[in-house]
């Protein structure tokens, strides 16, 4: 199931396919521009004779190369051989265009450079050098055919220059194309290879960071679980003998342990969802009861902070197919944020509604609010707004990132409406029948 992690580096294969798709689209655009230019060119003037039938056939060939490449990508063919085929096809197209638009008199050979730049990114330095050599060879062939008048398009040559002058001009012409093509292959090829290496290093360190986090978080879970279990047993066995103060201390320690365990599990879930390895455990649930269950333990905390939690779940929305653990954590996170960011005396309201196949939950507070410019960012991993919470603590910025992933994996949406100093309303939707295509 696909979620939308913000911090996502493309794999090498995906980035090759993306580069090729962009190249093919640029190819299509270039053909279109040249097509329009050719339509506007006066033909048959005696200087350049541009036969429309042939140019139409070239445009058709170019369109065939572009469409072939795009179809091959769509069918999941490997990017590299497809790129070779497309770039060889474009080199042929450019060569035919050069010939039919006036050989040495047209600006079309500049397109060879475009093909070489594309080759640098798609095939690396060696591939680009080969395409540059091939372009130089093709251009030389066209110039030779012009010179020898075997396939002459440029009538003016014959009138104005003798064979020797024509030869010199053609060599200069060829050098002006071949040398930049080879230079471009070296320069762009080196640049492209450097970019690829940097991308690979970034991917590697991102992977290492994720593995480390998962390892640490995973190893934290077991000692935490046994610590909470131990505290629970102590509380049960010593319950009668302890005074109120010590009982409270024990309860606080257990609650803090559970909070920590919740965070640890949240981090594990986030990394699983990012790796697309998370399996939803869907069951028909009464959201009404689930929200009430989540709000109950919060009430005590709210009272301690002189805050009120109101549930206005009047309407019966029926059952919703969702993952109990994930949705509970989303509601708990939103409630605990509302508690953290609302000053004493404030009010927190939870409402539930249904429209068609969607239920909407809203957790609203009249707390400090969130500036408009931060309202998107807070749903990113480590995205925090300012100022800090009512105890002056800066959050981790993981809770809402988790909420967004948990809601989106269900096929829902989460957003906030907020005004600084007036409060925030967090909304999330869930499809009643669970995620589509499940
Ligand atoms: P944390 O609260 O641990 O920082 P979250 O991802 O839950 O992580 O929240 C991200 C940020 O969004 C918070 O740091 C805070 O700035 C802002 N925020 C979240 N909920 C509220 C709220 N109800 N009122 C004001 N700001 C909020």
Short mmCIF file of C-alpha atoms and ligand atoms in Angstrom, two decimals:
data_model
loop_
_atom_site.label_atom_id
_atom_site.label_comp_id
_atom_site.label_asym_id
_atom_site.label_seq_id
_atom_site.Cartn_x
_atom_site.Cartn_y
_atom_site.Cartn_z
CA UNK A 1 0.00 0.00 0.00
CA UNK A 2 1.35 3.40 -0.98
CA UNK A 3 1.83 6.21 1.48
CA UNK A 4 3.38 9.53 0.70
CA UNK A 5 6.65 9.81 2.62
CA UNK A 6 8.14 13.25 2.15
CA UNK A 7 11.74 12.13 2.50
CA UNK A 8 12.03 9.78 -0.43
CA UNK A 9 15.10 9.41 -2.63
CA UNK A 10 14.49 7.80 -6.01
CA UNK A 11 16.08 4.42 -6.63
CA UNK A 12 18.60 4.32 -9.48
CA UNK A 13 16.15 2.46 -11.71
CA UNK A 14 13.32 4.90 -10.99
CA UNK A 15 15.53 7.92 -11.62
CA UNK A 16 16.79 6.41 -14.93
CA UNK A 17 13.20 5.82 -16.03
CA UNK A 18 12.25 9.37 -15.01
CA UNK A 19 15.23 10.87 -16.92
CA UNK A 20 14.33 8.85 -20.01
CA UNK A 21 10.68 9.89 -19.83
CA UNK A 22 11.76 13.56 -19.59
CA UNK A 23 14.14 13.11 -22.55
CA UNK A 24 11.37 11.60 -24.66
CA UNK A 25 9.02 14.44 -23.77
CA UNK A 26 11.70 17.03 -24.63
CA UNK A 27 12.24 15.09 -27.89
CA UNK A 28 8.54 15.34 -28.68
CA UNK A 29 8.56 19.08 -27.91
CA UNK A 30 11.62 19.71 -30.10
CA UNK A 31 10.04 17.87 -33.02
CA UNK A 32 6.91 19.96 -32.59
CA UNK A 33 8.89 23.22 -32.55
CA UNK A 34 10.85 22.21 -35.66
CA UNK A 35 7.66 21.06 -37.36
CA UNK A 36 6.16 24.52 -36.80
CA UNK A 37 9.38 26.22 -37.99
CA UNK A 38 9.46 24.14 -41.15
CA UNK A 39 5.84 24.94 -41.89
CA UNK A 40 6.81 28.60 -41.90
CA UNK A 41 9.86 28.12 -44.16
CA UNK A 42 9.49 29.12 -47.78
CA UNK A 43 10.48 26.17 -49.90
CA UNK A 44 11.65 26.00 -53.47
CA UNK A 45 13.43 29.37 -53.43
CA UNK A 46 16.49 27.94 -55.07
CA UNK A 47 18.61 28.45 -51.97
CA UNK A 48 17.02 25.74 -49.84
CA UNK A 49 14.60 23.26 -51.18
CA UNK A 50 12.69 21.69 -48.35
CA UNK A 51 10.56 18.86 -49.58
CA UNK A 52 7.46 18.64 -47.39
CA UNK A 53 6.86 14.93 -47.98
CA UNK A 54 10.30 13.97 -46.66
CA UNK A 55 10.11 16.30 -43.67
CA UNK A 56 6.70 14.86 -42.81
CA UNK A 57 8.21 11.39 -42.95
CA UNK A 58 11.03 12.48 -40.61
CA UNK A 59 8.50 13.94 -38.18
CA UNK A 60 6.66 10.61 -38.34
CA UNK A 61 9.89 8.70 -37.63
CA UNK A 62 10.65 11.00 -34.68
CA UNK A 63 7.15 10.55 -33.31
CA UNK A 64 7.62 6.79 -33.70
CA UNK A 65 10.88 6.92 -31.67
CA UNK A 66 9.21 8.97 -28.90
CA UNK A 67 6.07 6.83 -28.77
CA UNK A 68 8.15 3.61 -28.90
CA UNK A 69 10.25 4.77 -25.94
CA UNK A 70 7.22 5.80 -23.88
CA UNK A 71 5.42 2.52 -24.62
CA UNK A 72 8.54 0.48 -23.72
CA UNK A 73 8.73 2.35 -20.38
CA UNK A 74 5.04 1.78 -19.77
CA UNK A 75 5.52 -1.95 -20.38
CA UNK A 76 8.29 -1.91 -17.75
CA UNK A 77 11.16 -2.54 -20.20
CA UNK A 78 14.57 -1.72 -18.67
CA UNK A 79 15.48 1.94 -19.06
CA UNK A 80 19.03 1.52 -20.43
CA UNK A 81 18.37 -0.47 -23.64
CA UNK A 82 15.28 1.68 -24.27
CA UNK A 83 17.46 4.79 -23.87
CA UNK A 84 20.03 3.41 -26.36
CA UNK A 85 17.30 2.68 -28.92
CA UNK A 86 15.67 6.11 -28.45
CA UNK A 87 18.96 8.05 -28.66
CA UNK A 88 20.15 6.17 -31.77
CA UNK A 89 16.72 6.84 -33.26
CA UNK A 90 17.01 10.58 -32.48
CA UNK A 91 20.54 10.72 -33.96
CA UNK A 92 19.13 9.27 -37.18
CA UNK A 93 16.20 11.74 -37.09
CA UNK A 94 18.56 14.71 -36.62
CA UNK A 95 20.81 13.48 -39.47
CA UNK A 96 17.84 13.23 -41.86
CA UNK A 97 16.62 16.63 -40.70
CA UNK A 98 20.08 18.13 -41.32
CA UNK A 99 20.05 16.77 -44.84
CA UNK A 100 16.53 17.81 -45.78
CA UNK A 101 16.77 21.28 -44.28
CA UNK A 102 19.86 22.34 -46.17
CA UNK A 103 22.94 20.35 -44.98
CA UNK A 104 25.69 22.79 -43.96
CA UNK A 105 23.36 25.80 -44.13
CA UNK A 106 20.92 24.84 -41.37
CA UNK A 107 21.10 25.29 -37.59
CA UNK A 108 19.71 21.77 -37.12
CA UNK A 109 23.12 20.15 -36.23
CA UNK A 110 22.81 21.98 -32.87
CA UNK A 111 20.27 19.29 -32.03
CA UNK A 112 23.10 16.73 -31.99
CA UNK A 113 24.31 18.50 -28.82
CA UNK A 114 20.91 18.04 -27.21
CA UNK A 115 21.04 14.31 -27.95
CA UNK A 116 24.58 14.12 -26.50
CA UNK A 117 23.50 15.90 -23.28
CA UNK A 118 20.57 13.50 -22.92
CA UNK A 119 22.95 10.57 -23.54
CA UNK A 120 25.26 11.81 -20.75
CA UNK A 121 22.47 11.52 -18.19
CA UNK A 122 20.96 8.32 -19.57
CA UNK A 123 24.05 6.35 -20.62
CA UNK A 124 26.97 7.94 -18.77
CA UNK A 125 30.18 9.40 -20.19
CA UNK A 126 31.12 6.46 -22.42
CA UNK A 127 27.64 6.19 -23.90
CA UNK A 128 27.57 9.94 -24.54
CA UNK A 129 31.02 9.83 -26.20
CA UNK A 130 29.80 7.06 -28.50
CA UNK A 131 26.70 9.07 -29.44
CA UNK A 132 28.91 12.15 -30.05
CA UNK A 133 31.24 10.13 -32.31
CA UNK A 134 28.24 8.69 -34.15
CA UNK A 135 26.76 12.20 -34.59
CA UNK A 136 30.09 13.48 -35.94
CA UNK A 137 30.24 10.54 -38.34
CA UNK A 138 26.65 11.05 -39.57
CA UNK A 139 27.25 14.77 -40.06
CA UNK A 140 30.47 14.05 -41.96
CA UNK A 141 28.55 11.67 -44.19
CA UNK A 142 25.92 14.32 -44.97
CA UNK A 143 28.61 16.91 -45.74
CA UNK A 144 30.48 14.47 -47.94
CA UNK A 145 27.31 13.68 -49.90
CA UNK A 146 26.73 17.43 -50.31
CA UNK A 147 30.29 17.98 -51.45
CA UNK A 148 30.30 15.15 -53.91
CA UNK A 149 26.87 16.25 -55.17
CA UNK A 150 25.60 12.71 -54.77
CA UNK A 151 22.73 13.95 -52.64
CA UNK A 152 22.93 17.68 -53.00
CA UNK A 153 20.31 19.96 -51.46
CA UNK A 154 22.26 23.21 -51.47
CA UNK A 155 22.16 24.68 -54.96
CA UNK A 156 23.97 27.88 -53.96
CA UNK A 157 27.24 25.95 -53.37
CA UNK A 158 27.57 25.18 -57.01
CA UNK A 159 27.09 28.75 -58.10
CA UNK A 160 29.21 30.65 -55.58
CA UNK A 161 32.14 28.44 -54.52
CA UNK A 162 34.65 26.33 -56.37
CA UNK A 163 35.17 22.73 -55.13
CA UNK A 164 38.26 23.65 -53.06
CA UNK A 165 36.50 26.50 -51.22
CA UNK A 166 33.51 24.26 -50.64
CA UNK A 167 35.76 21.58 -49.18
CA UNK A 168 37.38 24.00 -46.70
CA UNK A 169 33.99 25.40 -45.66
CA UNK A 170 32.60 21.93 -45.11
CA UNK A 171 35.57 20.87 -42.95
CA UNK A 172 35.18 24.02 -40.80
CA UNK A 173 31.47 23.31 -40.61
CA UNK A 174 32.10 19.75 -39.52
CA UNK A 175 34.63 20.79 -36.85
CA UNK A 176 32.13 23.34 -35.48
CA UNK A 177 29.76 20.49 -34.77
CA UNK A 178 32.02 17.53 -33.97
CA UNK A 179 34.33 19.28 -31.46
CA UNK A 180 31.51 20.76 -29.27
CA UNK A 181 29.70 17.41 -29.41
CA UNK A 182 32.75 15.58 -28.03
CA UNK A 183 33.40 18.29 -25.42
CA UNK A 184 29.78 18.19 -24.33
CA UNK A 185 29.94 14.41 -23.96
CA UNK A 186 32.98 14.69 -21.65
CA UNK A 187 31.65 17.60 -19.60
CA UNK A 188 28.02 16.57 -19.24
CA UNK A 189 29.05 12.92 -18.86
CA UNK A 190 31.35 13.72 -15.92
CA UNK A 191 28.66 15.89 -14.34
CA UNK A 192 25.99 13.23 -14.75
CA UNK A 193 28.25 10.54 -13.27
CA UNK A 194 29.05 12.77 -10.28
CA UNK A 195 25.36 13.39 -9.70
CA UNK A 196 24.66 9.66 -9.86
CA UNK A 197 27.42 8.88 -7.33
CA UNK A 198 26.13 11.58 -4.96
CA UNK A 199 22.60 10.22 -5.28
CA UNK A 200 23.82 6.68 -4.56
CA UNK A 201 25.71 7.89 -1.44
CA UNK A 202 22.64 9.76 -0.22
CA UNK A 203 20.47 6.70 -0.76
CA UNK A 204 22.96 4.54 1.09
CA UNK A 205 23.18 6.85 4.10
CA UNK A 206 19.39 7.27 4.18
CA UNK A 207 19.06 3.48 4.20
CA UNK A 208 21.65 3.19 6.98
CA UNK A 209 19.86 5.86 9.03
CA UNK A 210 16.56 4.04 8.62
CA UNK A 211 18.08 0.69 9.58
CA UNK A 212 19.71 2.24 12.66
CA UNK A 213 16.48 3.90 13.77
CA UNK A 214 14.58 0.67 13.30
CA UNK A 215 17.21 -1.29 15.24
CA UNK A 216 17.32 1.15 18.15
CA UNK A 217 13.56 1.52 18.32
CA UNK A 218 13.06 -2.22 18.08
CA UNK A 219 15.55 -2.88 20.87
CA UNK A 220 13.86 -0.27 23.07
CA UNK A 221 10.50 -2.01 22.89
CA UNK A 222 11.33 -5.17 24.84
CA UNK A 223 12.94 -3.56 27.93
CA UNK A 224 10.15 -0.97 28.01
CA UNK A 225 7.44 -3.64 27.88
CA UNK A 226 9.02 -5.57 30.74
CA UNK A 227 9.49 -2.35 32.76
CA UNK A 228 5.79 -1.48 32.40
CA UNK A 229 4.80 -5.07 33.22
CA UNK A 230 7.00 -4.99 36.34
CA UNK A 231 5.44 -1.70 37.50
CA UNK A 232 1.95 -3.12 36.97
CA UNK A 233 2.75 -6.21 39.06
CA UNK A 234 4.26 -4.02 41.80
CA UNK A 235 1.14 -1.85 41.83
CA UNK A 236 -1.14 -4.90 42.08
CA UNK A 237 0.81 -6.75 44.74
CA UNK A 238 1.75 -3.76 46.90
CA UNK A 239 -1.45 -1.81 46.24
CA UNK A 240 -2.84 -2.08 49.79
CA UNK A 241 0.42 -1.39 51.61
CA UNK A 242 1.36 1.82 49.76
CA UNK A 243 0.33 5.33 50.78
CA UNK A 244 -1.30 7.69 48.26
CA UNK A 245 1.91 9.48 47.39
CA UNK A 246 3.78 6.28 46.53
CA UNK A 247 0.79 4.89 44.60
CA UNK A 248 0.72 8.08 42.53
CA UNK A 249 4.46 7.82 41.91
CA UNK A 250 4.03 4.24 40.68
CA UNK A 251 1.08 5.22 38.48
CA UNK A 252 3.01 8.12 36.98
CA UNK A 253 6.02 5.91 36.22
CA UNK A 254 3.75 3.35 34.53
CA UNK A 255 1.97 6.05 32.49
CA UNK A 256 5.26 7.57 31.36
CA UNK A 257 6.51 4.13 30.37
CA UNK A 258 3.35 3.58 28.33
CA UNK A 259 3.77 6.97 26.66
CA UNK A 260 7.33 6.07 25.71
CA UNK A 261 6.24 2.66 24.43
CA UNK A 262 3.55 4.39 22.33
CA UNK A 263 6.18 6.69 20.78
CA UNK A 264 8.49 3.76 20.08
CA UNK A 265 5.69 1.85 18.35
CA UNK A 266 4.74 4.97 16.39
CA UNK A 267 8.30 5.32 15.08
CA UNK A 268 8.39 1.65 14.12
CA UNK A 269 5.07 1.99 12.29
CA UNK A 270 6.27 5.10 10.46
CA UNK A 271 9.41 3.36 9.21
CA UNK A 272 7.37 0.30 8.17
CA UNK A 273 4.88 2.48 6.32
CA UNK A 274 7.72 4.31 4.58
CA UNK A 275 9.18 1.01 3.46
CA UNK A 276 5.67 0.04 2.28
CA UNK A 277 5.98 -3.03 4.50
CA UNK A 278 3.07 -2.19 6.77
CA UNK A 279 0.05 -4.48 6.79
CA UNK A 280 -3.27 -2.93 7.80
CA UNK A 281 -5.34 -4.92 10.23
CA UNK A 282 -8.83 -3.93 9.11
CA UNK A 283 -11.95 -4.66 11.14
CA UNK A 284 -15.44 -3.11 11.31
CA UNK A 285 -15.27 -0.62 14.18
CA UNK A 286 -17.67 1.63 16.03
CA UNK A 287 -15.76 4.95 15.80
CA UNK A 288 -18.04 6.49 18.38
CA UNK A 289 -16.87 3.97 21.01
CA UNK A 290 -13.26 4.12 19.82
CA UNK A 291 -13.06 7.91 20.23
CA UNK A 292 -14.64 7.72 23.69
CA UNK A 293 -12.08 5.05 24.64
CA UNK A 294 -9.21 7.27 23.49
CA UNK A 295 -10.57 10.34 25.27
CA UNK A 296 -11.03 8.61 28.63
CA UNK A 297 -7.38 8.46 29.78
CA UNK A 298 -6.90 12.02 28.46
CA UNK A 299 -9.60 13.42 30.71
CA UNK A 300 -7.48 12.93 33.81
CA UNK A 301 -4.57 14.75 32.21
CA UNK A 302 -6.93 17.49 31.02
CA UNK A 303 -8.35 18.01 34.50
CA UNK A 304 -4.85 18.29 35.92
CA UNK A 305 -4.17 21.08 33.42
CA UNK A 306 -7.55 22.77 33.96
CA UNK A 307 -8.79 21.90 30.47
CA UNK A 308 -12.13 20.46 29.40
CA UNK A 309 -12.67 17.73 26.81
CA UNK A 310 -16.14 17.57 25.24
CA UNK A 311 -17.26 14.78 22.96
CA UNK A 312 -20.07 15.71 20.56
CA UNK A 313 -20.47 12.42 18.80
CA UNK A 314 -24.26 12.66 18.53
CA UNK A 315 -24.80 11.32 15.06
CA UNK A 316 -24.54 7.57 14.62
CA UNK A 317 -22.08 7.06 11.75
CA UNK A 318 -22.31 3.25 11.73
CA UNK A 319 -19.28 1.00 11.54
CA UNK A 320 -16.08 1.92 9.71
CA UNK A 321 -13.56 -0.61 8.35
CA UNK A 322 -10.23 0.52 9.75
CA UNK A 323 -7.18 -0.47 11.76
CA UNK A 324 -8.00 -0.07 15.45
CA UNK A 325 -4.43 0.56 16.61
CA UNK A 326 -3.65 3.17 13.95
CA UNK A 327 -6.90 5.12 14.25
CA UNK A 328 -6.69 5.08 18.07
CA UNK A 329 -3.20 6.53 17.89
CA UNK A 330 -4.32 9.23 15.46
CA UNK A 331 -7.12 10.32 17.80
CA UNK A 332 -4.83 10.09 20.84
CA UNK A 333 -2.14 12.15 19.11
CA UNK A 334 -4.57 14.88 18.09
CA UNK A 335 -6.03 15.00 21.60
CA UNK A 336 -2.65 15.06 23.27
CA UNK A 337 -1.52 17.88 20.93
CA UNK A 338 -4.68 19.83 21.78
CA UNK A 339 -3.80 19.42 25.47
CA UNK A 340 -0.21 20.47 24.91
CA UNK A 341 -0.99 23.58 22.89
CA UNK A 342 -4.02 24.96 24.77
CA UNK A 343 -3.53 27.21 27.80
CA UNK A 344 -5.26 26.46 31.12
CA UNK A 345 -9.01 27.12 31.11
CA UNK A 346 -9.24 26.09 27.44
CA UNK A 347 -11.69 23.82 25.72
CA UNK A 348 -11.17 20.77 23.47
CA UNK A 349 -14.06 19.44 21.38
CA UNK A 350 -14.23 16.23 19.37
CA UNK A 351 -16.94 15.85 16.74
CA UNK A 352 -17.80 13.03 14.37
CA UNK A 353 -19.86 13.21 11.19
CA UNK A 354 -20.61 11.24 8.06
CA UNK A 355 -21.21 12.37 4.47
CA UNK A 356 -21.78 9.60 1.92
CA UNK A 357 -19.00 7.03 2.16
CA UNK A 358 -16.72 9.20 4.33
CA UNK A 359 -16.63 9.85 8.05
CA UNK A 360 -14.96 12.99 9.32
CA UNK A 361 -13.45 13.37 12.78
CA UNK A 362 -12.58 16.83 14.08
CA UNK A 363 -10.47 17.63 17.15
CA UNK A 364 -10.78 21.36 17.86
CA UNK A 365 -9.17 23.49 20.56
CA UNK A 366 -9.08 27.16 21.45
CA UNK A 367 -5.33 27.12 22.06
CA UNK A 368 -2.34 28.99 20.66
CA UNK A 369 -3.09 28.23 16.98
CA UNK A 370 -0.69 27.66 14.09
CA UNK A 371 0.56 30.35 11.65
CA UNK A 372 -0.67 29.77 8.08
CA UNK A 373 2.87 29.28 6.75
CA UNK A 374 3.38 26.29 9.08
CA UNK A 375 0.07 24.57 8.51
CA UNK A 376 1.42 22.25 5.77
CA UNK A 377 4.86 21.68 7.28
CA UNK A 378 3.62 20.30 10.59
CA UNK A 379 2.48 17.13 8.77
CA UNK A 380 6.04 16.46 7.57
CA UNK A 381 8.46 14.37 9.60
CA UNK A 382 10.17 16.60 12.18
CA UNK A 383 8.00 19.55 11.09
CA UNK A 384 7.26 21.76 14.10
CA UNK A 385 5.58 25.11 14.38
CA UNK A 386 6.35 27.92 16.80
CA UNK A 387 6.02 28.77 19.60
CA UNK A 388 6.77 25.77 21.83
CA UNK A 389 4.06 24.09 23.90
CA UNK A 390 2.59 25.52 27.10
CA UNK A 391 5.42 24.04 29.16
CA UNK A 392 8.00 25.65 26.85
CA UNK A 393 8.97 22.30 25.36
CA UNK A 394 9.73 21.85 21.69
CA UNK A 395 8.09 18.74 20.20
CA UNK A 396 9.68 16.08 18.02
CA UNK A 397 7.38 16.72 15.08
CA UNK A 398 6.72 13.00 14.54
CA UNK A 399 3.14 12.72 15.79
CA UNK A 400 1.38 14.47 12.92
CA UNK A 401 3.63 12.82 10.31
CA UNK A 402 2.46 9.51 11.75
CA UNK A 403 -1.17 10.72 11.68
CA UNK A 404 -0.90 11.69 8.00
CA UNK A 405 0.58 8.34 7.02
CA UNK A 406 -1.96 6.41 9.10
CA UNK A 407 -4.88 8.33 7.58
CA UNK A 408 -3.56 8.21 3.99
CA UNK A 409 -2.89 4.49 4.18
CA UNK A 410 -6.64 4.14 4.90
CA UNK A 411 -7.41 6.24 1.81
CA UNK A 412 -8.37 9.28 3.89
CA UNK A 413 -7.10 12.84 4.24
CA UNK A 414 -5.95 14.99 7.16
CA UNK A 415 -5.75 18.79 7.37
CA UNK A 416 -5.86 21.67 9.81
CA UNK A 417 -7.75 24.94 10.00
CA UNK A 418 -6.20 27.33 12.47
CA UNK A 419 -5.76 30.96 13.46
CA UNK A 420 -3.01 32.20 15.77
CA UNK A 421 -4.37 32.99 19.23
CA UNK A 422 -7.79 31.52 18.42
CA UNK A 423 -7.18 27.79 18.18
CA UNK A 424 -6.83 24.88 15.78
CA UNK A 425 -9.22 22.34 14.30
CA UNK A 426 -7.68 19.14 13.00
CA UNK A 427 -9.89 17.15 10.62
CA UNK A 428 -9.38 13.69 9.20
CA UNK A 429 -11.55 11.55 6.97
CA UNK A 430 -11.81 7.77 6.61
CA UNK A 431 -13.67 5.84 3.91
CA UNK A 432 -16.43 3.82 5.61
CA UNK A 433 -15.57 0.71 3.56
CA UNK A 434 -11.83 0.89 4.18
CA UNK A 435 -9.13 1.72 1.60
CA UNK A 436 -10.14 1.39 -2.06
CA UNK A 437 -8.84 -1.76 -3.82
CA UNK A 438 -8.39 -3.58 -0.54
P1 LIG B 1 5.10 17.36 18.42
O1 LIG B 1 3.85 17.81 19.09
O2 LIG B 1 5.80 16.26 19.16
O3 LIG B 1 6.02 18.47 18.05
P2 LIG B 1 3.48 16.79 16.12
O4 LIG B 1 3.88 16.23 14.80
O5 LIG B 1 2.35 16.15 16.81
O6 LIG B 1 4.76 16.72 17.02
O7 LIG B 1 3.15 18.32 15.92
C1 LIG B 1 3.95 19.11 15.07
C2 LIG B 1 3.83 20.57 15.43
O8 LIG B 1 2.53 21.05 15.10
C3 LIG B 1 3.98 20.86 16.91
O9 LIG B 1 5.34 21.00 17.25
C4 LIG B 1 3.22 22.17 17.09
O10 LIG B 1 4.05 23.25 16.74
C5 LIG B 1 2.13 22.06 16.02
N1 LIG B 1 0.82 21.65 16.60
C6 LIG B 1 0.28 20.40 16.58
N2 LIG B 1 -0.94 20.38 17.13
C7 LIG B 1 -1.19 21.65 17.53
C8 LIG B 1 -2.31 22.31 18.16
N3 LIG B 1 -3.42 21.64 18.52
N4 LIG B 1 -2.21 23.62 18.39
C9 LIG B 1 -1.10 24.32 18.02
N5 LIG B 1 -0.02 23.78 17.43
C10 LIG B 1 -0.06 22.46 17.17
#
